[in-house]
Coordinates of C-alpha atoms and ligand atoms in Angstrom, one line a residue:
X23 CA -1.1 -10.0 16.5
X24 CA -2.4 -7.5 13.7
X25 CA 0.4 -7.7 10.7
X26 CA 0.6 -4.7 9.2
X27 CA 0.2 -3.1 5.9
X28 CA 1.0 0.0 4.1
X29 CA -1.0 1.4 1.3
X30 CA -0.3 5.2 0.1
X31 CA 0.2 6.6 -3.5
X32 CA 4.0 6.2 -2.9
X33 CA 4.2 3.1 -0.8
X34 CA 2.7 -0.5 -0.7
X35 CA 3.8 -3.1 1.3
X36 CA 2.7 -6.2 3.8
X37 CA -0.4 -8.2 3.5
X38 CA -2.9 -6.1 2.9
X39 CA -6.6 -6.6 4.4
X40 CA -8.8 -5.0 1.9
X41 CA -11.8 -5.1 4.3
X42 CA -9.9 -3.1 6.7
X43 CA -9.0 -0.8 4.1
X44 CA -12.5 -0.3 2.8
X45 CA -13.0 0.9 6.7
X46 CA -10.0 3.2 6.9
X47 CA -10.7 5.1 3.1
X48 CA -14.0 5.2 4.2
X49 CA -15.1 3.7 0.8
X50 CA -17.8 0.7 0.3
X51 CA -17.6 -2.2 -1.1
X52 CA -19.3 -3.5 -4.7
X53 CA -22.1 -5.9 -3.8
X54 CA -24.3 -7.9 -5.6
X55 CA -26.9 -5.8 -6.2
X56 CA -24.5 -3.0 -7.9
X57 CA -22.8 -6.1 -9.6
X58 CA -26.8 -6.6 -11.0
X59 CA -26.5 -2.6 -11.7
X60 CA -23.7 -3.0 -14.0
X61 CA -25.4 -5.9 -15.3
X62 CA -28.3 -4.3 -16.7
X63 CA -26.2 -2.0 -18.8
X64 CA -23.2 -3.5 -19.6
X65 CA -24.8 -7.0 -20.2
X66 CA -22.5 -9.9 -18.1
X67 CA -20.0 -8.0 -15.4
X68 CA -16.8 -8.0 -16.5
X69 CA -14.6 -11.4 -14.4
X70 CA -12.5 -8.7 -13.0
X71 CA -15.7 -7.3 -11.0
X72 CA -17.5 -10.7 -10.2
X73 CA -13.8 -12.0 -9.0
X74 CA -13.1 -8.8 -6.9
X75 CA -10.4 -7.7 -8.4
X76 CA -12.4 -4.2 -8.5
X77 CA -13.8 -4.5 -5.1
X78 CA -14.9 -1.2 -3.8
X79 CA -16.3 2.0 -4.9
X80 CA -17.6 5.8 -4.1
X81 CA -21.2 7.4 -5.3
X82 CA -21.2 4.2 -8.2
X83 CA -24.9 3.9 -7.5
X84 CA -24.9 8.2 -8.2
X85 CA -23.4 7.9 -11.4
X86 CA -25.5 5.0 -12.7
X87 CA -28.7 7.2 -11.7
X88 CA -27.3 10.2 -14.0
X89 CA -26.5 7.3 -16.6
X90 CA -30.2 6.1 -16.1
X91 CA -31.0 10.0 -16.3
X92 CA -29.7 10.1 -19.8
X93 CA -26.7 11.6 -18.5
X94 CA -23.5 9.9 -19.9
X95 CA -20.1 10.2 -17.9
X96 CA -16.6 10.1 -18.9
X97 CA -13.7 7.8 -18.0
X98 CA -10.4 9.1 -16.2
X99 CA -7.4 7.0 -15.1
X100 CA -3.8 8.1 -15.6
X101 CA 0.1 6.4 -15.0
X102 CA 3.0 7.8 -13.4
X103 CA 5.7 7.3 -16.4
X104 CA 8.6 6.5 -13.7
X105 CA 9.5 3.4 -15.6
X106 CA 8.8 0.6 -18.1
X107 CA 5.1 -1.0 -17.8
X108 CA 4.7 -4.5 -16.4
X109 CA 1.3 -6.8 -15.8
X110 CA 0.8 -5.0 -12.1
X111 CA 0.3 -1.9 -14.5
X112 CA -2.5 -3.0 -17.0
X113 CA -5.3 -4.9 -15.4
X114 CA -6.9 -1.4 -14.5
X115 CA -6.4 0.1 -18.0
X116 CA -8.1 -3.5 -19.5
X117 CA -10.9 -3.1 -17.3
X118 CA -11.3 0.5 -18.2
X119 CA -11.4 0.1 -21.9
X120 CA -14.0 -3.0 -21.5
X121 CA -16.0 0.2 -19.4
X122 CA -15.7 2.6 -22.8
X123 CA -16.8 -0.1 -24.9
X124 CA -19.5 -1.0 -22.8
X125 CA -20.5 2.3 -22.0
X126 CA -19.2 4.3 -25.2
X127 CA -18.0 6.6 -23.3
X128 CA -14.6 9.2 -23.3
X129 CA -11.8 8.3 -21.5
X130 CA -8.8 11.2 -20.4
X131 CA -6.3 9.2 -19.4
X132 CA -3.4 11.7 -17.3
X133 CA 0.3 11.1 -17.8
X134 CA 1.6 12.7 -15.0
X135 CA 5.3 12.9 -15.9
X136 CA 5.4 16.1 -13.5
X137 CA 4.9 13.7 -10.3
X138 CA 7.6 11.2 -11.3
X139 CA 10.2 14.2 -11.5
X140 CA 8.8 15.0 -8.3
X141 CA 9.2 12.1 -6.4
X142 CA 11.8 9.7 -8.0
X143 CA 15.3 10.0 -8.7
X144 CA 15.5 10.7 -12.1
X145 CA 16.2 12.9 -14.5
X146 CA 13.8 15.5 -16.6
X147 CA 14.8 13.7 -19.4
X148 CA 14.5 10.0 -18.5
X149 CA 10.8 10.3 -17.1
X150 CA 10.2 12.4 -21.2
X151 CA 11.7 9.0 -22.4
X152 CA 9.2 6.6 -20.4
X153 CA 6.0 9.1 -21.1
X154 CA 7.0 8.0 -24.5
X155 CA 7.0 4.1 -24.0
X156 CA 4.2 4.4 -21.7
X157 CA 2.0 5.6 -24.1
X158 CA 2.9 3.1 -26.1
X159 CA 1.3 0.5 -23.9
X160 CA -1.7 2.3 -23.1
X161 CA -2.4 2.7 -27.2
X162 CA -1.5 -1.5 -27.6
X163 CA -4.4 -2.0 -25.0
X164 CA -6.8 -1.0 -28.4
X165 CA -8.5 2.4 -26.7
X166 CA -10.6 3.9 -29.4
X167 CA -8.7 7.0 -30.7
X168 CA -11.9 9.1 -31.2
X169 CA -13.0 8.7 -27.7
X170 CA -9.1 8.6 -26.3
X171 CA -7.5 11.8 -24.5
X172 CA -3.9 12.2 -23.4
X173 CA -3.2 14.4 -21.0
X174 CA 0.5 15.2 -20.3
X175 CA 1.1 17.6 -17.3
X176 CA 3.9 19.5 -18.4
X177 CA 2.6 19.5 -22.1
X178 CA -0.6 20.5 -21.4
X179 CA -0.2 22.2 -19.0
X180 CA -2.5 25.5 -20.5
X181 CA -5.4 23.4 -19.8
X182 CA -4.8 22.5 -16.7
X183 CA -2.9 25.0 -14.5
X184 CA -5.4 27.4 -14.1
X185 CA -7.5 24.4 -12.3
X186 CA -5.1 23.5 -10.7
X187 CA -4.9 26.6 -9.3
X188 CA -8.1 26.9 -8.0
X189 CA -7.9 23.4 -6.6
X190 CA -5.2 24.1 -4.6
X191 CA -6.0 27.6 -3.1
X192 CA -8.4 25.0 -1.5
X193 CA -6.4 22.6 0.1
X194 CA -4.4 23.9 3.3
X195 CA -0.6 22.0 3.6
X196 CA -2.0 20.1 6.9
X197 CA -4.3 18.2 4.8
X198 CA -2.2 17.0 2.6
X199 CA 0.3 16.0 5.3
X200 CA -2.0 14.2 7.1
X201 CA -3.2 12.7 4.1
X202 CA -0.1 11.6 2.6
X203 CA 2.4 12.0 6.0
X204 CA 4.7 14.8 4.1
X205 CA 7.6 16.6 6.3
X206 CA 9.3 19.4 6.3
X207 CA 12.0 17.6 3.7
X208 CA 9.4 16.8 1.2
X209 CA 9.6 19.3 -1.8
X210 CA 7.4 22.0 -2.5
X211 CA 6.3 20.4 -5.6
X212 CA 4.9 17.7 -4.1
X213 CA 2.7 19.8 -1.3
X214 CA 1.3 21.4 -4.7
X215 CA 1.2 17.6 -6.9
X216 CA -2.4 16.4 -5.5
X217 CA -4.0 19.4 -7.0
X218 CA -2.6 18.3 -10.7
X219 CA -3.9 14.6 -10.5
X220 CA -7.5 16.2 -9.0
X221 CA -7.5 18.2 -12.6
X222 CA -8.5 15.5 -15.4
X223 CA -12.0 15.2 -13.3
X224 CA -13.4 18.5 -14.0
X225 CA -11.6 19.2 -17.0
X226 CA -14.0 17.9 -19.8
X227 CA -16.6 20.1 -17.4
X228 CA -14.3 23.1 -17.6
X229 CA -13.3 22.9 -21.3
X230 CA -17.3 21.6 -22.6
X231 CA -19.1 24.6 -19.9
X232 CA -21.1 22.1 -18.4
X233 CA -21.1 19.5 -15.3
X234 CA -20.0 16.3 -16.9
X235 CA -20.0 13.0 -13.9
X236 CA -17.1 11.5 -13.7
X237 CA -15.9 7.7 -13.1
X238 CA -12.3 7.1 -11.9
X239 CA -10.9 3.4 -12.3
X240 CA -7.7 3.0 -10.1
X241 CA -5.4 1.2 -8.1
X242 CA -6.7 1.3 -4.0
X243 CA -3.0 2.9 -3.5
X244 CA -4.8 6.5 -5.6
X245 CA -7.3 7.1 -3.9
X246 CA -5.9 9.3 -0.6
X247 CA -5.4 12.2 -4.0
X248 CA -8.5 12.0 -4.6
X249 CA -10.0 11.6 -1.0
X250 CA -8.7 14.9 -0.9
X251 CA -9.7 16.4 -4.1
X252 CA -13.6 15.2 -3.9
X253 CA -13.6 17.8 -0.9
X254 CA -12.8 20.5 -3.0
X255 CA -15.3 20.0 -6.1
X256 CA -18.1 20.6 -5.0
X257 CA -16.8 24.1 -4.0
X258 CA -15.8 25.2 -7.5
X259 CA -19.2 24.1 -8.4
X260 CA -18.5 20.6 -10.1
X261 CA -20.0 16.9 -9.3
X262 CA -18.0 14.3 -6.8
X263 CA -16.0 11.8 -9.2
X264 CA -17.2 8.2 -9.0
X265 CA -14.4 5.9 -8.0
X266 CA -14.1 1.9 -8.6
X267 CA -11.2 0.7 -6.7
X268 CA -9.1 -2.0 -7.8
X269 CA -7.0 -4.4 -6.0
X270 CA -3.1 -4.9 -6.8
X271 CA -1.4 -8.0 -8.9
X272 CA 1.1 -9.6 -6.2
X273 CA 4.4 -9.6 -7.1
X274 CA 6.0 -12.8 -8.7
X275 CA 7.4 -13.7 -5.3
X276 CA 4.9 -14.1 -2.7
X277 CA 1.6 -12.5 -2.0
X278 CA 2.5 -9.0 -0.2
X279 CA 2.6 -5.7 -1.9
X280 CA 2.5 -5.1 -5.2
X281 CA 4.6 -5.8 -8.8
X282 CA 6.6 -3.0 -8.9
X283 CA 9.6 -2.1 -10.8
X284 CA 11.6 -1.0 -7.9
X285 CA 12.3 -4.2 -6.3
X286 CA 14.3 -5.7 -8.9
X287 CA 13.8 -8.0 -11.7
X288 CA 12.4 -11.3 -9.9
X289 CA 9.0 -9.3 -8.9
X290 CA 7.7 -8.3 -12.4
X291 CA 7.2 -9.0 -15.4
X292 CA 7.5 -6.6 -18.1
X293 CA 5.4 -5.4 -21.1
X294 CA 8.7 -5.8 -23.5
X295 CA 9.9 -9.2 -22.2
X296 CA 10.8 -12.1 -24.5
X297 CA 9.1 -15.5 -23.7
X298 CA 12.1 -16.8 -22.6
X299 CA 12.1 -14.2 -20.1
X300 CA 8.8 -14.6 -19.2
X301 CA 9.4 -18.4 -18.9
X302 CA 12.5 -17.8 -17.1
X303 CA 10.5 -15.6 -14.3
X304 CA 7.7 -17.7 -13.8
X305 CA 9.3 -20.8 -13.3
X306 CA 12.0 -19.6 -11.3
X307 CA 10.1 -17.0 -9.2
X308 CA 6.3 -17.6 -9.3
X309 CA 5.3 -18.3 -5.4
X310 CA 4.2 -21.1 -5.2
X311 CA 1.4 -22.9 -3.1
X312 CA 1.8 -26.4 -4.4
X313 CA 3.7 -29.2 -1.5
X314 CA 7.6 -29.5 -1.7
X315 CA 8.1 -32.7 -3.1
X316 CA 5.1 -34.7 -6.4
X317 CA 4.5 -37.3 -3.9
X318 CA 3.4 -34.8 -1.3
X319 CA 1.3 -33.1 -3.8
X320 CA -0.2 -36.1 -4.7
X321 CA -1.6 -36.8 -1.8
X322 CA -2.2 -32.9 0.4
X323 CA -3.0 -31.3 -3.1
X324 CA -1.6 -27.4 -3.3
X325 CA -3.2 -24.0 -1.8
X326 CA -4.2 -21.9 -4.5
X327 CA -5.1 -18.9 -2.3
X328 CA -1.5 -17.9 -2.0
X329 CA -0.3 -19.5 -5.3
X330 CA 0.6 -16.4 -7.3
X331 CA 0.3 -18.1 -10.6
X332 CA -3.5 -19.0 -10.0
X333 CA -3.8 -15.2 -8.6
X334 CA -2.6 -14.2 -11.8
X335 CA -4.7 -16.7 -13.9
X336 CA -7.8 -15.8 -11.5
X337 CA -7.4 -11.8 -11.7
X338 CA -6.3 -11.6 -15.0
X339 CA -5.2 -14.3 -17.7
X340 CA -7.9 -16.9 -17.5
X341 CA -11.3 -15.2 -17.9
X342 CA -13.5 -17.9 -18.4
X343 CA -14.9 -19.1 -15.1
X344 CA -15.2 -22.6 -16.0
X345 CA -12.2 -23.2 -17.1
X346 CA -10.6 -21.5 -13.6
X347 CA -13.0 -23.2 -11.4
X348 CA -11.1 -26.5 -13.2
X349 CA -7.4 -25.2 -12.5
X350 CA -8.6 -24.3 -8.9
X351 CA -10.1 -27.7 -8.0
X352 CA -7.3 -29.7 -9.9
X353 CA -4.5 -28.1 -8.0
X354 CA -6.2 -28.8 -5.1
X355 CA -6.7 -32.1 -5.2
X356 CA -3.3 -32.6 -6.5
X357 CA -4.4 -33.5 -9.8
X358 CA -2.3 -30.2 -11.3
X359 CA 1.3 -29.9 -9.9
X360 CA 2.9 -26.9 -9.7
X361 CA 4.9 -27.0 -12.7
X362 CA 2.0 -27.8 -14.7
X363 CA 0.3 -24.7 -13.5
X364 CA 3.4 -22.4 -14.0
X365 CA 2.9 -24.0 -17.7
X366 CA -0.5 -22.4 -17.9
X367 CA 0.5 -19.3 -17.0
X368 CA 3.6 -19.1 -19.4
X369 CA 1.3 -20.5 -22.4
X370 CA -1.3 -17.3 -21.2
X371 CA 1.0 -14.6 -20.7
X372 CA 3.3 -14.9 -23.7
X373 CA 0.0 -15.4 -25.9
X374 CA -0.6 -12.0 -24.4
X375 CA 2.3 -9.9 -24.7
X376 CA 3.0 -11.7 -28.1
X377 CA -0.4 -9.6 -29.5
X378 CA 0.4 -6.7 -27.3
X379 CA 4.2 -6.2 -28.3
X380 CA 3.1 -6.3 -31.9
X381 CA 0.2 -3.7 -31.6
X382 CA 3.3 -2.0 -29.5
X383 CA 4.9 -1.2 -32.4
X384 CA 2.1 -0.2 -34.1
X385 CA 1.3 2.5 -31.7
X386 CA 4.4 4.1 -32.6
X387 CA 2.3 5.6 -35.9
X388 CA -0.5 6.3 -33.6
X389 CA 0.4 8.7 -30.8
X390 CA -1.1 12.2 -32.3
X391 CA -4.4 10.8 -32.7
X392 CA -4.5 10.6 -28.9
X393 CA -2.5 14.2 -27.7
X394 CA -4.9 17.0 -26.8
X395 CA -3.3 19.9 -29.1
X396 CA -2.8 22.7 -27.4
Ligands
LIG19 N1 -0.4 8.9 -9.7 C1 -0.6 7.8 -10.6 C2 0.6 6.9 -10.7 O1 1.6 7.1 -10.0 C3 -1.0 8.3 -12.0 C4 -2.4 8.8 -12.1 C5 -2.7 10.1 -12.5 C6 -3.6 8.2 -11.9 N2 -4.1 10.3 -12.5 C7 -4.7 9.1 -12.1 C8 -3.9 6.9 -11.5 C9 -6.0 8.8 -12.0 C10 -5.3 6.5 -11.4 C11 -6.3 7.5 -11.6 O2 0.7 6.0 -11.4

């Protein structure tokens, strides 16, 4: 029996099969020859590529021929400031600086407070609050101020309304419900919402008078918007954005879905936490693939395919490969028992987040080097 799966840019859930997904988006998978691509101008690929944690992509190949042209692109990705960030949240924005520094090129980077209002339960107010905070862990990440745009919907929203406009004058309301299964009880707002996240693609274009390519890094879980939006582009004149798709950090508990901060605390772990916290999480929630009782491991060794610390060491915390390729083979012989592998994990995130909270609070100074004045 098929076991189903759910990804759209409001829901994730079940075990996904990101070959199948590749087929239903309609998008194509990184091979080794791109992989060689990337090679030759970024020097080694970054582990998240080589691992697949960015597994799929559209027109790559296009943009690297402009790039080859002489033709340099810019870098777009955004977050939807609903809530505090956690580790599900950054993997895309680490791969995307390593892209601007390998590439020196300009990243916009959306903040589309205007969707969270939208779409969540909250108050004006509260999703102001997280735009805030959010921005401070986008700045912590180390994106290079002179190359860094923040766009905030509602605050910038002279730029961008008037292509949003045109955008959606584009896109009837039975594309976006088939795209994104709205009903009659969904708000107007968020008929009219793809059109805003499409923006940020053309915008250098619009605001520099000439056709700038585009590469988007996301989460899988975006790319319906902009499924939708690459329609429309070409129509108003402007290039196709490039997409690289990544795939999503499993929550703490088990190996369906995503983190997310909806599902209470036991799924994710947050930007802010305290290593106790993080100690805490891990060793009371990581899923784990290791045998119930030492002896057992001993002797059947553990599974680290669905062991979600060794996901999280293999897609993000552990870069060097040989040094992996050790944890795998150790825990599968039994050599490493669980609790020894949680203790890797711990030791790696809380080095992390001890850097990144301090470089939080740095960012604090920071913000109006990255806002786009008005
Ligand atoms: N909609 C995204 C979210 O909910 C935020 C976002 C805006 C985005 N523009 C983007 C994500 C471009 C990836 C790429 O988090």
């Amino acid at each position: 029996m098929e076991k189903e799966f759910k990804v759209t840019p409001w829901e994730v859930s079940g075990e996904i099969d990101y070959d199948k997904l590749i087929k239903e988006f309609g998008i194509t998978k990184i091979d080794n020859k791109l992989l060689e691509r990337i090679k030759k101008y970024a020097g080694e690929p970054h582990f998240m590529l080589k691992r697949g944690v960015f597994f799929a992509h559209r027109d790559l190949n296009w943009l690297l021929d402009e790039y080859e042209k002489g033709k340099k692109f810019f870098l777009y990705t955004g977050r939807g400031p609903s809530g505090p960030i956690h580790l599900g949240h950054i993997g895309t924005w680490i791969f995307t600086k390593w892209l601007q520094d390998k590439f020196g090129v300009e990243l916009w980077f959306q903040f589309t407070d205007d969707e969270k209002f939208l779409f969540k339960e909250k108050s004006y107010e509260e999703i102001q609050k997280w735009t805030y905070e959010n921005m401070l862990d986008v700045i912590a990440l180390g994106f290079d101020s002179k190359k860094t745009k923040f766009l905030v919907d509602t605050k910038n929203i002279n730029l961008m309304y008037p292509e949003a406009l045109k955008i959606a004058k584009k896109i009837n309301f039975s594309t976006v419900k088939a795209a994104f299964g709205f009903t009659n009880e969904n708000n107007i707002g968020e008929i009219f919402y793809t059109s805003m996240q499409a923006v940020p693609a053309i915008l250098p274009s619009v605001i520099k008078k000439e056709n700038i390519p585009c590469l988007i890094p996301l989460a899988v879980d975006q790319d319906p918007h902009f499924r939708v939006a690459r329609d429309v582009y070409p129509k108003l004149g402007f290039y196709k954005p490039a997409i690289i798709h990544g795939i999503f950090l499993p929550p703490l508990a088990g190996t369906t879905g995503k983190m997310g901060s909806s599902d209470g605390e036991e799924t994710a772990i947050y930007t802010t936490d305290t290593p106790e916290q993080v100690e805490k999480k891990i060793k009371k929630y990581a899923f784990s693939g290791g045998q119930p009782t030492t002896e057992e491991h001993r002797k059947k060794g553990g599974n680290p395919d669905i062991d979600v610390s060794y996901q999280y060491l293999r897609m993000f915390f552990e870069p060097d490969d040989k040094k992996l390729a050790k944890i795998h083979d150790d825990y599968k012989s039994g050599k490493l028992l669980t609790g020894e592998l949680k203790g890797i994990l711990i030791e790696k995130v809380n080095s992390f987040l001890k850097e990144h909270q301090k470089k939080r609070e740095l960012a604090k100074k920071q913000i109006d080097k990255y806002l786009i004045k008005n």
